[in-house]
Amino acid sequence: MSARGPRGRGEAAHSAWDPIRDLMVLKERMNRLLENVLVRGELPRGDIAGWSPAVDLREDREGYHVSVELPGVHQEEIRARLEGGRLLLEGERRMEKEARSADHLRVERSYGPFSRAVLLPGPVDERRISARFDLGVLQVFLPRSAEARSRPTTIPIS
């Protein structure tokens, strides 16, 4: 037997199974599923194992800042709107034609539609909302407002 163990020659380059990493991924998916159920009152479209982008929400004196990781998503595939005190984000990450026809040895990235709802802690000034998409990250700024409006507002992304 070699020093590499019983696996054989080419298999040493593959990463070992990491149960902690897999549990953390599962925990994150469950957190997002529960957030969608509790905030939106419905299950997300698609199966439970579908993808959901990571979202950061921070607050400062001026308002709320939302950062959404959307690698591989084209700007034209992203829709953002404000409705009922929530920022609703929807879109789709499509698999490239070359990737669909290739023989994959491993696929960890998820593809297909996504939907996220971010409950905002307070009212925002809908007229001054801004959003930009750069290097696969969507940045949305929602300035504070003294009065809240209840009508849905579509947010343009530049």
PDB file of C-alpha atoms in Angstrom:
ATOM      1  CA  MET A   1       0.000   0.000   0.000  1.00  0.00           C
ATOM      2  CA  SER A   2       1.183   3.505  -0.734  1.00  0.00           C
ATOM      3  CA  ALA A   3       1.434   6.377   1.719  1.00  0.00           C
ATOM      4  CA  ARG A   4      -1.678   7.866   0.149  1.00  0.00           C
ATOM      5  CA  GLY A   5      -3.882   5.127   1.487  1.00  0.00           C
ATOM      6  CA  PRO A   6      -6.288   2.814  -0.315  1.00  0.00           C
ATOM      7  CA  ARG A   7      -7.930   5.448  -2.513  1.00  0.00           C
ATOM      8  CA  GLY A   8      -5.677   5.312  -5.480  1.00  0.00           C
ATOM      9  CA  ARG A   9      -3.652   7.728  -7.446  1.00  0.00           C
ATOM     10  CA  GLY A  10      -5.914  10.478  -8.843  1.00  0.00           C
ATOM     11  CA  GLU A  11      -8.271  10.765  -5.915  1.00  0.00           C
ATOM     12  CA  ALA A  12      -5.933  12.606  -3.528  1.00  0.00           C
ATOM     13  CA  ALA A  13      -6.629  15.885  -5.388  1.00  0.00           C
ATOM     14  CA  HIS A  14     -10.327  15.777  -4.487  1.00  0.00           C
ATOM     15  CA  SER A  15     -11.262  17.505  -1.258  1.00  0.00           C
ATOM     16  CA  ALA A  16     -12.222  15.333   1.663  1.00  0.00           C
ATOM     17  CA  TRP A  17     -15.777  15.231   2.910  1.00  0.00           C
ATOM     18  CA  ASP A  18     -16.302  17.920   5.499  1.00  0.00           C
ATOM     19  CA  PRO A  19     -19.398  17.119   7.592  1.00  0.00           C
ATOM     20  CA  ILE A  20     -19.174  20.402   9.525  1.00  0.00           C
ATOM     21  CA  ARG A  21     -19.247  22.437   6.298  1.00  0.00           C
ATOM     22  CA  ASP A  22     -22.193  20.395   5.019  1.00  0.00           C
ATOM     23  CA  LEU A  23     -24.069  20.940   8.298  1.00  0.00           C
ATOM     24  CA  MET A  24     -23.422  24.691   8.125  1.00  0.00           C
ATOM     25  CA  VAL A  25     -24.784  24.798   4.555  1.00  0.00           C
ATOM     26  CA  LEU A  26     -27.864  22.854   5.680  1.00  0.00           C
ATOM     27  CA  LYS A  27     -28.329  25.211   8.668  1.00  0.00           C
ATOM     28  CA  GLU A  28     -28.159  28.262   6.380  1.00  0.00           C
ATOM     29  CA  ARG A  29     -30.716  26.781   3.990  1.00  0.00           C
ATOM     30  CA  MET A  30     -33.067  25.961   6.872  1.00  0.00           C
ATOM     31  CA  ASN A  31     -32.691  29.500   8.262  1.00  0.00           C
ATOM     32  CA  ARG A  32     -33.604  30.988   4.883  1.00  0.00           C
ATOM     33  CA  LEU A  33     -36.553  28.624   4.474  1.00  0.00           C
ATOM     34  CA  LEU A  34     -37.892  29.524   7.928  1.00  0.00           C
ATOM     35  CA  GLU A  35     -37.368  33.236   7.252  1.00  0.00           C
ATOM     36  CA  ASN A  36     -39.436  32.969   4.068  1.00  0.00           C
ATOM     37  CA  VAL A  37     -42.194  31.065   5.851  1.00  0.00           C
ATOM     38  CA  LEU A  38     -42.317  33.419   8.845  1.00  0.00           C
ATOM     39  CA  VAL A  39     -41.898  36.709   6.961  1.00  0.00           C
ATOM     40  CA  ARG A  40     -43.834  35.964   3.775  1.00  0.00           C
ATOM     41  CA  GLY A  41     -46.183  33.320   5.106  1.00  0.00           C
ATOM     42  CA  GLU A  42     -45.423  30.950   2.259  1.00  0.00           C
ATOM     43  CA  LEU A  43     -42.916  28.379   1.106  1.00  0.00           C
ATOM     44  CA  PRO A  44     -40.441  29.565  -1.513  1.00  0.00           C
ATOM     45  CA  ARG A  45     -40.974  28.528  -5.104  1.00  0.00           C
ATOM     46  CA  GLY A  46     -39.047  25.440  -6.140  1.00  0.00           C
ATOM     47  CA  ASP A  47     -37.751  22.771  -3.850  1.00  0.00           C
ATOM     48  CA  ILE A  48     -36.260  23.267  -0.416  1.00  0.00           C
ATOM     49  CA  ALA A  49     -32.763  22.548  -1.737  1.00  0.00           C
ATOM     50  CA  GLY A  50     -33.045  25.445  -4.229  1.00  0.00           C
ATOM     51  CA  TRP A  51     -30.827  28.444  -3.836  1.00  0.00           C
ATOM     52  CA  SER A  52     -31.332  31.579  -1.864  1.00  0.00           C
ATOM     53  CA  PRO A  53     -28.782  34.407  -1.998  1.00  0.00           C
ATOM     54  CA  ALA A  54     -27.048  35.592   1.159  1.00  0.00           C
ATOM     55  CA  VAL A  55     -28.341  38.939   2.431  1.00  0.00           C
ATOM     56  CA  ASP A  56     -26.804  41.430   4.862  1.00  0.00           C
ATOM     57  CA  LEU A  57     -28.931  44.189   6.412  1.00  0.00           C
ATOM     58  CA  ARG A  58     -27.308  47.007   8.321  1.00  0.00           C
ATOM     59  CA  GLU A  59     -28.640  50.240   9.728  1.00  0.00           C
ATOM     60  CA  ASP A  60     -27.062  53.647  10.207  1.00  0.00           C
ATOM     61  CA  ARG A  61     -28.347  57.159  10.927  1.00  0.00           C
ATOM     62  CA  GLU A  62     -29.322  57.689   7.281  1.00  0.00           C
ATOM     63  CA  GLY A  63     -31.248  54.469   6.673  1.00  0.00           C
ATOM     64  CA  TYR A  64     -30.941  50.778   5.853  1.00  0.00           C
ATOM     65  CA  HIS A  65     -28.303  49.161   3.664  1.00  0.00           C
ATOM     66  CA  VAL A  66     -28.986  45.773   2.072  1.00  0.00           C
ATOM     67  CA  SER A  67     -26.224  43.779   0.349  1.00  0.00           C
ATOM     68  CA  VAL A  68     -27.173  40.683  -1.636  1.00  0.00           C
ATOM     69  CA  GLU A  69     -24.662  38.190  -3.056  1.00  0.00           C
ATOM     70  CA  LEU A  70     -25.724  37.318  -6.616  1.00  0.00           C
ATOM     71  CA  PRO A  71     -22.683  35.859  -8.383  1.00  0.00           C
ATOM     72  CA  GLY A  72     -23.430  34.690 -11.895  1.00  0.00           C
ATOM     73  CA  VAL A  73     -26.756  36.539 -12.058  1.00  0.00           C
ATOM     74  CA  HIS A  74     -27.222  39.079 -14.830  1.00  0.00           C
ATOM     75  CA  GLN A  75     -28.601  42.467 -13.792  1.00  0.00           C
ATOM     76  CA  GLU A  76     -31.544  42.033 -16.187  1.00  0.00           C
ATOM     77  CA  GLU A  77     -32.589  38.930 -14.195  1.00  0.00           C
ATOM     78  CA  ILE A  78     -33.004  40.837 -10.902  1.00  0.00           C
ATOM     79  CA  ARG A  79     -36.254  42.428  -9.743  1.00  0.00           C
ATOM     80  CA  ALA A  80     -36.514  44.481  -6.549  1.00  0.00           C
ATOM     81  CA  ARG A  81     -39.551  46.138  -5.016  1.00  0.00           C
ATOM     82  CA  LEU A  82     -40.732  47.553  -1.729  1.00  0.00           C
ATOM     83  CA  GLU A  83     -44.045  46.280  -0.427  1.00  0.00           C
ATOM     84  CA  GLY A  84     -45.609  46.287   3.030  1.00  0.00           C
ATOM     85  CA  GLY A  85     -42.423  47.204   4.884  1.00  0.00           C
ATOM     86  CA  ARG A  86     -40.414  44.498   3.101  1.00  0.00           C
ATOM     87  CA  LEU A  87     -37.782  44.590   0.381  1.00  0.00           C
ATOM     88  CA  LEU A  88     -38.692  41.802  -2.060  1.00  0.00           C
ATOM     89  CA  LEU A  89     -35.940  40.449  -4.298  1.00  0.00           C
ATOM     90  CA  GLU A  90     -36.519  37.969  -7.111  1.00  0.00           C
ATOM     91  CA  GLY A  91     -34.544  36.706 -10.063  1.00  0.00           C
ATOM     92  CA  GLU A  92     -32.847  33.744 -11.616  1.00  0.00           C
ATOM     93  CA  ARG A  93     -29.347  32.372 -12.073  1.00  0.00           C
ATOM     94  CA  ARG A  94     -29.154  30.401 -15.296  1.00  0.00           C
ATOM     95  CA  MET A  95     -26.612  27.690 -16.033  1.00  0.00           C
ATOM     96  CA  GLU A  96     -24.498  28.445 -19.095  1.00  0.00           C
ATOM     97  CA  LYS A  97     -25.020  26.229 -22.146  1.00  0.00           C
ATOM     98  CA  GLU A  98     -21.463  24.890 -21.961  1.00  0.00           C
ATOM     99  CA  ALA A  99     -21.914  23.913 -18.322  1.00  0.00           C
ATOM    100  CA  ARG A 100     -25.211  22.116 -19.025  1.00  0.00           C
ATOM    101  CA  SER A 101     -23.631  19.906 -21.662  1.00  0.00           C
ATOM    102  CA  ALA A 102     -20.392  19.142 -19.756  1.00  0.00           C
ATOM    103  CA  ASP A 103     -19.727  16.004 -17.733  1.00  0.00           C
ATOM    104  CA  HIS A 104     -19.614  17.381 -14.210  1.00  0.00           C
ATOM    105  CA  LEU A 105     -17.474  15.751 -11.583  1.00  0.00           C
ATOM    106  CA  ARG A 106     -18.967  17.979  -8.887  1.00  0.00           C
ATOM    107  CA  VAL A 107     -21.678  20.660  -8.816  1.00  0.00           C
ATOM    108  CA  GLU A 108     -22.129  22.675  -5.627  1.00  0.00           C
ATOM    109  CA  ARG A 109     -23.555  25.912  -7.013  1.00  0.00           C
ATOM    110  CA  SER A 110     -27.320  26.144  -7.294  1.00  0.00           C
ATOM    111  CA  TYR A 111     -29.206  27.471 -10.294  1.00  0.00           C
ATOM    112  CA  GLY A 112     -32.749  28.558 -11.020  1.00  0.00           C
ATOM    113  CA  PRO A 113     -35.118  31.142  -9.595  1.00  0.00           C
ATOM    114  CA  PHE A 114     -34.620  32.768  -6.213  1.00  0.00           C
ATOM    115  CA  SER A 115     -36.791  34.880  -3.974  1.00  0.00           C
ATOM    116  CA  ARG A 116     -35.873  36.742  -0.776  1.00  0.00           C
ATOM    117  CA  ALA A 117     -37.887  39.014   1.487  1.00  0.00           C
ATOM    118  CA  VAL A 118     -36.100  41.376   3.861  1.00  0.00           C
ATOM    119  CA  LEU A 119     -38.263  42.788   6.645  1.00  0.00           C
ATOM    120  CA  LEU A 120     -37.247  46.395   7.225  1.00  0.00           C
ATOM    121  CA  PRO A 121     -37.120  47.665  10.829  1.00  0.00           C
ATOM    122  CA  GLY A 122     -38.826  50.970  10.014  1.00  0.00           C
ATOM    123  CA  PRO A 123     -40.408  53.159   7.323  1.00  0.00           C
ATOM    124  CA  VAL A 124     -38.340  54.363   4.354  1.00  0.00           C
ATOM    125  CA  ASP A 125     -38.505  57.297   1.961  1.00  0.00           C
ATOM    126  CA  GLU A 126     -39.569  55.529  -1.254  1.00  0.00           C
ATOM    127  CA  ARG A 127     -38.583  58.485  -3.447  1.00  0.00           C
ATOM    128  CA  ARG A 128     -34.923  58.256  -2.466  1.00  0.00           C
ATOM    129  CA  ILE A 129     -34.319  54.489  -2.650  1.00  0.00           C
ATOM    130  CA  SER A 130     -31.260  53.621  -4.736  1.00  0.00           C
ATOM    131  CA  ALA A 131     -29.798  50.331  -5.924  1.00  0.00           C
ATOM    132  CA  ARG A 132     -26.679  49.360  -7.823  1.00  0.00           C
ATOM    133  CA  PHE A 133     -25.292  46.058  -9.024  1.00  0.00           C
ATOM    134  CA  ASP A 134     -21.545  45.599  -9.266  1.00  0.00           C
ATOM    135  CA  LEU A 135     -19.294  42.509  -9.319  1.00  0.00           C
ATOM    136  CA  GLY A 136     -22.153  40.168  -8.422  1.00  0.00           C
ATOM    137  CA  VAL A 137     -23.334  42.156  -5.395  1.00  0.00           C
ATOM    138  CA  LEU A 138     -26.584  44.105  -5.287  1.00  0.00           C
ATOM    139  CA  GLN A 139     -26.451  47.120  -2.942  1.00  0.00           C
ATOM    140  CA  VAL A 140     -29.780  48.714  -1.989  1.00  0.00           C
ATOM    141  CA  PHE A 141     -29.975  51.869   0.121  1.00  0.00           C
ATOM    142  CA  LEU A 142     -33.331  52.603   1.753  1.00  0.00           C
ATOM    143  CA  PRO A 143     -33.281  56.022   3.480  1.00  0.00           C
ATOM    144  CA  ARG A 144     -35.311  56.510   6.643  1.00  0.00           C
ATOM    145  CA  SER A 145     -38.662  58.239   6.432  1.00  0.00           C
ATOM    146  CA  ALA A 146     -40.945  59.813   8.975  1.00  0.00           C
ATOM    147  CA  GLU A 147     -44.020  58.425   7.243  1.00  0.00           C
ATOM    148  CA  ALA A 148     -44.543  55.056   5.596  1.00  0.00           C
ATOM    149  CA  ARG A 149     -46.456  54.427   2.400  1.00  0.00           C
ATOM    150  CA  SER A 150     -48.237  51.163   1.791  1.00  0.00           C
ATOM    151  CA  ARG A 151     -48.262  50.979  -2.008  1.00  0.00           C
ATOM    152  CA  PRO A 152     -45.759  48.707  -3.786  1.00  0.00           C
ATOM    153  CA  THR A 153     -42.738  50.501  -5.279  1.00  0.00           C
ATOM    154  CA  THR A 154     -40.538  49.085  -8.053  1.00  0.00           C
ATOM    155  CA  ILE A 155     -36.840  49.845  -7.550  1.00  0.00           C
ATOM    156  CA  PRO A 156     -34.671  50.502 -10.659  1.00  0.00           C
ATOM    157  CA  ILE A 157     -31.191  48.885 -10.546  1.00  0.00           C
ATOM    158  CA  SER A 158     -28.313  50.670 -12.254  1.00  0.00           C
TER     159      SER A 158
END
